[in-house]
PDB file of C-alpha atoms and ligand atoms in Angstrom:
ATOM      1  CA  UNK A   1      14.093  59.477 -13.520  1.00 53.00           C
ATOM      2  CA  UNK A   2      11.746  62.104 -14.811  1.00 59.00           C
ATOM      3  CA  UNK A   3      10.573  64.798 -12.443  1.00 72.00           C
ATOM      4  CA  UNK A   4       7.009  65.996 -12.575  1.00 86.00           C
ATOM      5  CA  UNK A   5       7.466  69.623 -13.493  1.00 95.00           C
ATOM      6  CA  UNK A   6       4.410  71.822 -13.876  1.00 97.00           C
ATOM      7  CA  UNK A   7       3.876  75.493 -14.321  1.00 97.00           C
ATOM      8  CA  UNK A   8       0.777  77.656 -14.172  1.00 98.00           C
ATOM      9  CA  UNK A   9       0.417  80.356 -16.788  1.00 98.00           C
ATOM     10  CA  UNK A  10       0.237  84.007 -15.823  1.00 98.00           C
ATOM     11  CA  UNK A  11      -3.575  84.252 -15.967  1.00 98.00           C
ATOM     12  CA  UNK A  12      -3.920  80.985 -14.047  1.00 98.00           C
ATOM     13  CA  UNK A  13      -6.123  79.223 -16.575  1.00 97.00           C
ATOM     14  CA  UNK A  14      -3.652  76.495 -17.515  1.00 97.00           C
ATOM     15  CA  UNK A  15      -1.408  74.194 -15.536  1.00 97.00           C
ATOM     16  CA  UNK A  16       1.071  72.630 -17.929  1.00 97.00           C
ATOM     17  CA  UNK A  17       3.449  69.740 -17.551  1.00 97.00           C
ATOM     18  CA  UNK A  18       7.037  70.146 -18.761  1.00 97.00           C
ATOM     19  CA  UNK A  19       9.754  67.744 -19.763  1.00 96.00           C
ATOM     20  CA  UNK A  20      13.350  68.386 -18.712  1.00 97.00           C
ATOM     21  CA  UNK A  21      15.522  66.063 -20.740  1.00 95.00           C
ATOM     22  CA  UNK A  22      18.048  64.192 -18.568  1.00 94.00           C
ATOM     23  CA  UNK A  23      17.282  66.702 -15.807  1.00 94.00           C
ATOM     24  CA  UNK A  24      20.048  68.943 -17.110  1.00 96.00           C
ATOM     25  CA  UNK A  25      17.911  72.002 -16.478  1.00 97.00           C
ATOM     26  CA  UNK A  26      16.148  72.679 -13.201  1.00 96.00           C
ATOM     27  CA  UNK A  27      12.447  73.622 -13.038  1.00 97.00           C
ATOM     28  CA  UNK A  28      13.435  77.212 -12.168  1.00 97.00           C
ATOM     29  CA  UNK A  29      14.722  77.624 -15.730  1.00 98.00           C
ATOM     30  CA  UNK A  30      11.097  77.939 -16.823  1.00 98.00           C
ATOM     31  CA  UNK A  31      10.484  81.411 -15.542  1.00 98.00           C
ATOM     32  CA  UNK A  32       7.088  82.358 -16.965  1.00 98.00           C
ATOM     33  CA  UNK A  33       4.426  80.606 -18.991  1.00 98.00           C
ATOM     34  CA  UNK A  34       1.886  82.444 -21.115  1.00 98.00           C
ATOM     35  CA  UNK A  35      -1.120  80.641 -22.550  1.00 98.00           C
ATOM     36  CA  UNK A  36      -2.878  81.891 -25.714  1.00 97.00           C
ATOM     37  CA  UNK A  37      -4.966  84.199 -23.516  1.00 97.00           C
ATOM     38  CA  UNK A  38      -2.308  85.783 -21.342  1.00 97.00           C
ATOM     39  CA  UNK A  39       0.375  85.883 -24.078  1.00 97.00           C
ATOM     40  CA  UNK A  40      -1.513  88.776 -25.653  1.00 95.00           C
ATOM     41  CA  UNK A  41      -0.405  90.949 -22.726  1.00 92.00           C
ATOM     42  CA  UNK A  42       3.157  89.689 -22.847  1.00 95.00           C
ATOM     43  CA  UNK A  43       6.039  91.586 -24.343  1.00 95.00           C
ATOM     44  CA  UNK A  44       7.734  89.123 -26.636  1.00 95.00           C
ATOM     45  CA  UNK A  45      11.498  88.807 -26.437  1.00 97.00           C
ATOM     46  CA  UNK A  46      13.243  86.201 -28.567  1.00 95.00           C
ATOM     47  CA  UNK A  47      16.358  86.433 -26.413  1.00 97.00           C
ATOM     48  CA  UNK A  48      14.545  84.791 -23.521  1.00 98.00           C
ATOM     49  CA  UNK A  49      11.324  83.379 -24.985  1.00 98.00           C
ATOM     50  CA  UNK A  50      10.135  80.745 -27.350  1.00 98.00           C
ATOM     51  CA  UNK A  51       6.779  80.909 -29.096  1.00 97.00           C
ATOM     52  CA  UNK A  52       4.797  77.785 -29.925  1.00 98.00           C
ATOM     53  CA  UNK A  53       1.660  78.840 -31.734  1.00 97.00           C
ATOM     54  CA  UNK A  54       0.109  81.275 -29.253  1.00 96.00           C
ATOM     55  CA  UNK A  55       1.934  79.973 -26.211  1.00 98.00           C
ATOM     56  CA  UNK A  56       5.036  81.682 -24.864  1.00 98.00           C
ATOM     57  CA  UNK A  57       7.644  80.232 -22.540  1.00 98.00           C
ATOM     58  CA  UNK A  58      10.069  82.613 -20.897  1.00 98.00           C
ATOM     59  CA  UNK A  59      13.307  81.117 -19.626  1.00 98.00           C
ATOM     60  CA  UNK A  60      15.801  82.228 -17.037  1.00 98.00           C
ATOM     61  CA  UNK A  61      18.616  82.261 -19.575  1.00 98.00           C
ATOM     62  CA  UNK A  62      21.300  83.071 -17.043  1.00 98.00           C
ATOM     63  CA  UNK A  63      20.472  79.948 -15.059  1.00 98.00           C
ATOM     64  CA  UNK A  64      20.062  77.898 -18.256  1.00 98.00           C
ATOM     65  CA  UNK A  65      23.523  78.942 -19.498  1.00 97.00           C
ATOM     66  CA  UNK A  66      25.066  78.155 -16.165  1.00 97.00           C
ATOM     67  CA  UNK A  67      23.494  74.671 -16.063  1.00 97.00           C
ATOM     68  CA  UNK A  68      24.353  73.964 -19.714  1.00 97.00           C
ATOM     69  CA  UNK A  69      27.975  74.937 -19.133  1.00 95.00           C
ATOM     70  CA  UNK A  70      28.170  72.823 -15.982  1.00 95.00           C
ATOM     71  CA  UNK A  71      26.375  69.718 -17.273  1.00 95.00           C
ATOM     72  CA  UNK A  72      26.717  69.726 -21.046  1.00 95.00           C
ATOM     73  CA  UNK A  73      29.930  71.682 -21.556  1.00 92.00           C
ATOM     74  CA  UNK A  74      28.046  73.840 -24.011  1.00 92.00           C
ATOM     75  CA  UNK A  75      29.365  77.363 -24.613  1.00 92.00           C
ATOM     76  CA  UNK A  76      26.979  79.993 -23.193  1.00 92.00           C
ATOM     77  CA  UNK A  77      26.292  81.757 -26.477  1.00 93.00           C
ATOM     78  CA  UNK A  78      24.895  78.606 -28.080  1.00 95.00           C
ATOM     79  CA  UNK A  79      22.311  78.255 -25.307  1.00 97.00           C
ATOM     80  CA  UNK A  80      19.201  79.948 -26.677  1.00 98.00           C
ATOM     81  CA  UNK A  81      15.483  79.555 -25.975  1.00 98.00           C
ATOM     82  CA  UNK A  82      15.233  77.374 -29.090  1.00 97.00           C
ATOM     83  CA  UNK A  83      18.103  75.220 -27.877  1.00 97.00           C
ATOM     84  CA  UNK A  84      16.208  74.618 -24.637  1.00 98.00           C
ATOM     85  CA  UNK A  85      12.886  73.923 -26.330  1.00 98.00           C
ATOM     86  CA  UNK A  86      13.869  72.031 -29.476  1.00 97.00           C
ATOM     87  CA  UNK A  87      16.640  70.141 -27.690  1.00 96.00           C
ATOM     88  CA  UNK A  88      14.089  68.891 -25.173  1.00 96.00           C
ATOM     89  CA  UNK A  89      15.878  70.414 -22.181  1.00 97.00           C
ATOM     90  CA  UNK A  90      12.853  72.456 -21.140  1.00 98.00           C
ATOM     91  CA  UNK A  91       9.881  71.710 -23.307  1.00 97.00           C
ATOM     92  CA  UNK A  92       6.273  70.495 -23.262  1.00 97.00           C
ATOM     93  CA  UNK A  93       5.770  67.043 -21.847  1.00 96.00           C
ATOM     94  CA  UNK A  94       3.071  66.541 -24.443  1.00 96.00           C
ATOM     95  CA  UNK A  95       3.298  67.458 -28.103  1.00 96.00           C
ATOM     96  CA  UNK A  96       1.444  70.641 -27.096  1.00 97.00           C
ATOM     97  CA  UNK A  97      -0.286  71.670 -23.866  1.00 97.00           C
ATOM     98  CA  UNK A  98      -3.584  69.834 -23.467  1.00 95.00           C
ATOM     99  CA  UNK A  99      -2.785  67.046 -25.923  1.00 95.00           C
ATOM    100  CA  UNK A 100      -3.705  64.151 -23.625  1.00 94.00           C
ATOM    101  CA  UNK A 101      -7.091  65.642 -22.911  1.00 93.00           C
ATOM    102  CA  UNK A 102      -7.769  66.129 -26.625  1.00 93.00           C
ATOM    103  CA  UNK A 103      -6.619  62.582 -27.369  1.00 94.00           C
ATOM    104  CA  UNK A 104      -9.025  61.044 -24.866  1.00 92.00           C
ATOM    105  CA  UNK A 105     -11.824  63.106 -26.307  1.00 91.00           C
ATOM    106  CA  UNK A 106     -11.078  62.252 -29.938  1.00 90.00           C
ATOM    107  CA  UNK A 107     -10.429  58.592 -29.281  1.00 91.00           C
ATOM    108  CA  UNK A 108     -13.687  57.949 -27.476  1.00 89.00           C
ATOM    109  CA  UNK A 109     -15.506  56.755 -30.589  1.00 85.00           C
ATOM    110  CA  UNK A 110     -12.720  54.477 -31.729  1.00 92.00           C
ATOM    111  CA  UNK A 111     -12.315  52.983 -28.251  1.00 92.00           C
ATOM    112  CA  UNK A 112     -15.791  51.513 -28.491  1.00 90.00           C
ATOM    113  CA  UNK A 113     -14.558  49.222 -31.265  1.00 93.00           C
ATOM    114  CA  UNK A 114     -11.964  47.649 -28.996  1.00 91.00           C
ATOM    115  CA  UNK A 115     -14.605  45.299 -27.589  1.00 91.00           C
ATOM    116  CA  UNK A 116     -16.584  44.586 -30.728  1.00 94.00           C
ATOM    117  CA  UNK A 117     -14.050  44.619 -33.575  1.00 95.00           C
ATOM    118  CA  UNK A 118     -10.390  44.641 -32.469  1.00 94.00           C
ATOM    119  CA  UNK A 119      -9.070  44.543 -36.032  1.00 96.00           C
ATOM    120  CA  UNK A 120     -11.120  47.489 -37.152  1.00 95.00           C
ATOM    121  CA  UNK A 121     -10.040  49.207 -33.951  1.00 95.00           C
ATOM    122  CA  UNK A 122      -6.354  48.771 -34.833  1.00 95.00           C
ATOM    123  CA  UNK A 123      -6.902  49.993 -38.365  1.00 96.00           C
ATOM    124  CA  UNK A 124      -8.800  53.058 -37.218  1.00 95.00           C
ATOM    125  CA  UNK A 125      -6.426  53.910 -34.368  1.00 94.00           C
ATOM    126  CA  UNK A 126      -3.415  53.735 -36.703  1.00 95.00           C
ATOM    127  CA  UNK A 127      -4.863  55.969 -39.366  1.00 95.00           C
ATOM    128  CA  UNK A 128      -6.179  58.321 -36.687  1.00 95.00           C
ATOM    129  CA  UNK A 129      -2.664  58.570 -35.232  1.00 93.00           C
ATOM    130  CA  UNK A 130      -1.095  59.348 -38.582  1.00 94.00           C
ATOM    131  CA  UNK A 131      -3.598  62.020 -39.513  1.00 95.00           C
ATOM    132  CA  UNK A 132      -3.358  63.492 -36.024  1.00 94.00           C
ATOM    133  CA  UNK A 133       0.402  64.031 -36.314  1.00 93.00           C
ATOM    134  CA  UNK A 134      -0.053  65.488 -39.787  1.00 96.00           C
ATOM    135  CA  UNK A 135      -2.628  67.881 -38.416  1.00 96.00           C
ATOM    136  CA  UNK A 136      -0.308  68.965 -35.586  1.00 96.00           C
ATOM    137  CA  UNK A 137       2.441  69.637 -38.119  1.00 97.00           C
ATOM    138  CA  UNK A 138       0.054  71.658 -40.238  1.00 97.00           C
ATOM    139  CA  UNK A 139      -1.031  73.578 -37.151  1.00 97.00           C
ATOM    140  CA  UNK A 140       2.603  74.550 -36.634  1.00 97.00           C
ATOM    141  CA  UNK A 141       3.364  73.012 -33.250  1.00 97.00           C
ATOM    142  CA  UNK A 142       7.138  72.992 -32.846  1.00 97.00           C
ATOM    143  CA  UNK A 143       7.466  69.504 -31.397  1.00 96.00           C
ATOM    144  CA  UNK A 144       5.322  68.019 -34.170  1.00 95.00           C
ATOM    145  CA  UNK A 145       7.729  69.278 -36.829  1.00 92.00           C
ATOM    146  CA  UNK A 146      10.328  66.784 -35.658  1.00 80.00           C
ATOM    147  CA  UNK A 147       7.881  63.887 -35.259  1.00 72.00           C
TER     148      UNK A 147
HETATM  149 ZN1   ZN B 201      -2.906  82.072 -19.218  1.00 92.00          ZN
END
């Protein structure tokens, strides 16, 4: 079961979906979300925050350590913001916020081929996928580095 966990950023412009792997963490672990606009006002703290390009996620580390100790038997000092994000325990649902919207937009042209030339469609969609992931890596998105 995957809960639908969403959080609005501080300035209210973005409403982002999160993934909590195995529901080890609770939604309250994600304390504050800063989008590229509101992160400029934020005071960065790598003890409680993770940065993904210009986005910042601030975690309730006390709660995260408690839940990790209870459910994963992980010692508190190894529970860091990067552990939560890179381990998938409290991370973006998408590769980066807004990915699905971008995908629909970019795929529009290729989708037209589905009716007229299915083989060309498959060829184009595959190469588009590969170059898309390469681009996300180049852009520095954390989740894309592992893809
Ligand atoms: Zn914002």
